[in-house]
């Protein structure tokens, strides 16, 4: 089982199904951009398998992670992975954002892994509830998501950075090794300015 303190738990350590999972390299970078503290209150919106929730909970041991997921399979996977990693500071929130966010405590950090077709409604609530000096990190695989998220937060006075990450992973091909490309991922990080 996983025993290290570095982000980027290998994907194969997680119980997986048919719901999306943030891959280990992207997860490590996204969590790094969140700048988690030991006692951070974190929302993981669109938790999928719970891989980001698990890693965030392991770093913010004195904090709480609210793992928000709407799909029944995803909810079950998050719960299974919580048991697998023996993490006790995750609260599974079964429901769809933005409505599922309304009664949650104000977070220090927010990770957005999925928004469906409710991106702006989710951003509105996230921006309203995020604590001063809070950070939001959004992962997107389309230019549309990257552009929309970057502009949304920039227009509201956040300090915003967008990076595009291209990862290729080695794969055996007979007696040779080839590199297999994964989809590029945009990581948009918005920091709330003190005001």
Coordinates of C-alpha atoms in Angstrom, one line a residue:
X1 CA 0.0 0.0 0.0
X2 CA 1.0 3.6 -0.5
X3 CA 3.4 4.8 2.2
X4 CA 5.1 7.9 0.7
X5 CA 4.4 11.5 1.4
X6 CA 4.9 12.8 -2.1
X7 CA 1.9 13.7 -4.3
X8 CA 1.3 11.5 -7.3
X9 CA 0.1 8.2 -5.9
X10 CA 0.3 5.6 -8.7
X11 CA -3.0 5.3 -10.5
X12 CA -3.0 1.5 -10.1
X13 CA -3.3 1.9 -6.3
X14 CA -6.8 3.3 -6.7
X15 CA -10.0 1.2 -7.1
X16 CA -11.3 2.4 -10.5
X17 CA -14.5 2.0 -12.5
X18 CA -16.0 3.8 -15.4
X19 CA -15.8 7.3 -13.9
X20 CA -13.0 9.7 -14.8
X21 CA -9.9 9.9 -12.7
X22 CA -7.3 12.6 -12.5
X23 CA -4.1 10.8 -13.5
X24 CA -1.2 10.8 -11.2
X25 CA 1.1 13.3 -13.0
X26 CA -1.8 15.8 -13.4
X27 CA -2.9 15.2 -9.9
X28 CA 0.5 15.9 -8.5
X29 CA 0.7 19.2 -10.4
X30 CA -2.9 20.2 -9.5
X31 CA -2.4 19.5 -5.8
X32 CA 0.9 21.5 -5.9
X33 CA -1.0 24.5 -7.4
X34 CA -3.5 24.3 -4.5
X35 CA -0.7 25.0 -2.0
X36 CA -2.4 23.0 0.7
X37 CA -1.9 23.6 4.4
X38 CA -2.1 21.0 7.2
X39 CA -5.5 22.3 8.2
X40 CA -7.0 23.3 4.9
X41 CA -10.7 23.0 4.3
X42 CA -11.0 21.7 0.7
X43 CA -13.8 21.1 -1.8
X44 CA -13.2 18.5 -4.5
X45 CA -15.9 19.2 -7.1
X46 CA -16.6 16.3 -9.5
X47 CA -14.5 13.9 -7.4
X48 CA -14.8 10.8 -9.7
X49 CA -12.8 8.1 -8.0
X50 CA -11.7 10.4 -5.2
X51 CA -8.0 10.3 -6.2
X52 CA -7.6 14.1 -5.6
X53 CA -9.7 13.9 -2.4
X54 CA -7.4 11.1 -1.0
X55 CA -4.2 12.9 -1.8
X56 CA -5.5 16.2 -0.4
X57 CA -6.7 14.5 2.8
X58 CA -3.3 12.9 3.3
X59 CA -1.6 16.3 3.0
X60 CA -4.1 18.3 5.0
X61 CA -4.3 15.8 7.9
X62 CA -5.9 18.4 10.3
X63 CA -8.2 19.7 7.7
X64 CA -11.3 18.3 6.0
X65 CA -11.9 17.4 2.3
X66 CA -15.5 17.6 1.0
X67 CA -15.6 15.2 -1.9
X68 CA -18.6 16.2 -4.1
X69 CA -19.8 13.6 -6.6
X70 CA -23.1 13.1 -8.4
X71 CA -22.7 9.7 -10.0
X72 CA -23.6 6.7 -7.9
X73 CA -20.7 4.7 -9.2
X74 CA -18.3 7.6 -8.4
X75 CA -19.8 7.9 -4.9
X76 CA -19.2 4.2 -4.3
X77 CA -15.6 4.4 -5.6
X78 CA -14.8 7.4 -3.4
X79 CA -16.0 5.5 -0.4
X80 CA -14.1 2.4 -1.4
X81 CA -10.9 4.4 -1.9
X82 CA -11.3 6.1 1.5
X83 CA -11.3 2.7 3.1
X84 CA -8.4 1.5 1.0
X85 CA -6.2 4.4 2.0
X86 CA -7.6 4.5 5.6
X87 CA -8.3 8.2 5.4
X88 CA -10.7 9.7 8.0
X89 CA -10.9 13.4 7.1
X90 CA -13.0 13.1 3.9
X91 CA -16.8 13.9 3.9
X92 CA -18.5 12.4 0.9
X93 CA -21.2 14.7 -0.5
X94 CA -23.6 12.9 -2.8
X95 CA -25.1 15.4 -5.0
X96 CA -24.7 17.7 -8.0
X97 CA -22.9 21.0 -7.9
X98 CA -23.8 23.8 -7.6
X99 CA -26.7 22.8 -5.3
X100 CA -24.5 20.4 -3.3
X101 CA -22.2 23.2 -2.4
X102 CA -24.7 25.6 -0.8
X103 CA -24.6 24.1 2.7
X104 CA -20.9 23.3 2.9
X105 CA -18.5 25.3 5.1
X106 CA -16.4 27.9 3.4
X107 CA -13.3 26.4 1.9
X108 CA -9.6 27.5 1.8
X109 CA -9.0 25.6 -1.4
X110 CA -11.2 24.3 -4.2
X111 CA -10.3 21.7 -6.8
X112 CA -12.7 21.6 -9.8
X113 CA -12.3 18.3 -11.8
X114 CA -15.7 18.5 -13.5
X115 CA -18.6 20.9 -14.0
X116 CA -20.8 19.3 -16.6
X117 CA -22.8 22.2 -18.2
X118 CA -22.9 24.2 -15.0
X119 CA -19.5 25.7 -14.9
X120 CA -20.5 29.4 -14.3
X121 CA -23.0 28.5 -11.6
X122 CA -20.4 26.4 -9.8
X123 CA -17.8 29.2 -10.2
X124 CA -20.3 31.8 -8.8
X125 CA -20.8 29.8 -5.6
X126 CA -17.2 28.8 -5.3
X127 CA -16.1 32.4 -5.6
X128 CA -18.7 33.6 -3.1
X129 CA -17.8 31.0 -0.5
X130 CA -14.0 30.8 -0.9
X131 CA -12.1 32.3 2.1
X132 CA -9.8 35.3 1.8
X133 CA -6.5 34.3 0.2
X134 CA -8.1 31.1 -1.0
X135 CA -7.1 29.2 -4.1
X136 CA -9.2 27.5 -6.8
X137 CA -7.6 25.0 -9.3
X138 CA -9.6 24.0 -12.3
X139 CA -8.6 21.1 -14.6
X140 CA -9.9 21.1 -18.2
X141 CA -9.2 19.2 -21.3
X142 CA -10.8 21.6 -23.8
X143 CA -9.7 25.1 -24.9
X144 CA -13.2 26.3 -24.1
X145 CA -12.9 25.3 -20.4
X146 CA -9.4 26.8 -20.1
X147 CA -10.5 30.1 -21.7
X148 CA -13.7 30.3 -19.8
X149 CA -12.2 29.6 -16.4
X150 CA -9.2 31.9 -16.9
X151 CA -11.4 34.8 -18.0
X152 CA -14.0 34.2 -15.3
X153 CA -11.6 34.6 -12.5
X154 CA -9.4 37.3 -14.2
X155 CA -12.5 39.5 -14.6
X156 CA -13.3 39.1 -10.9
X157 CA -9.9 40.3 -9.8
X158 CA -8.2 37.0 -9.0
X159 CA -4.5 36.4 -9.8
X160 CA -4.8 33.7 -12.5
X161 CA -2.3 31.3 -14.1
X162 CA -3.0 28.7 -16.8
X163 CA -0.6 26.0 -17.7
X164 CA -1.0 23.3 -20.4
X165 CA 0.5 19.9 -19.4
X166 CA 1.4 17.3 -22.0
X167 CA 2.4 14.0 -20.6
X168 CA 3.7 10.9 -22.4
X169 CA 4.2 7.6 -20.6
X170 CA 6.6 4.8 -21.7
X171 CA 5.0 1.6 -22.9
X172 CA 6.7 -1.7 -23.9
X173 CA 6.3 -2.5 -27.6
X174 CA 7.9 -5.9 -28.1
X175 CA 11.6 -5.5 -27.2
X176 CA 11.4 -1.7 -27.6
X177 CA 9.9 1.1 -25.6
X178 CA 7.6 3.8 -27.1
X179 CA 6.1 6.9 -25.6
X180 CA 2.3 7.0 -25.5
X181 CA 0.8 10.5 -25.2
X182 CA -2.1 11.3 -22.9
X183 CA -4.6 14.1 -23.6
X184 CA -3.2 17.6 -22.8
X185 CA -4.7 19.0 -19.6
X186 CA -5.1 22.7 -18.8
X187 CA -4.6 23.6 -15.1
X188 CA -6.1 27.0 -14.3
X189 CA -5.2 28.3 -10.8
X190 CA -6.9 31.4 -9.4
X191 CA -5.8 33.0 -6.2
X192 CA -8.2 35.2 -4.3
X193 CA -6.6 38.5 -3.6
X194 CA -6.9 40.0 -0.1
X195 CA -9.2 42.9 -0.2

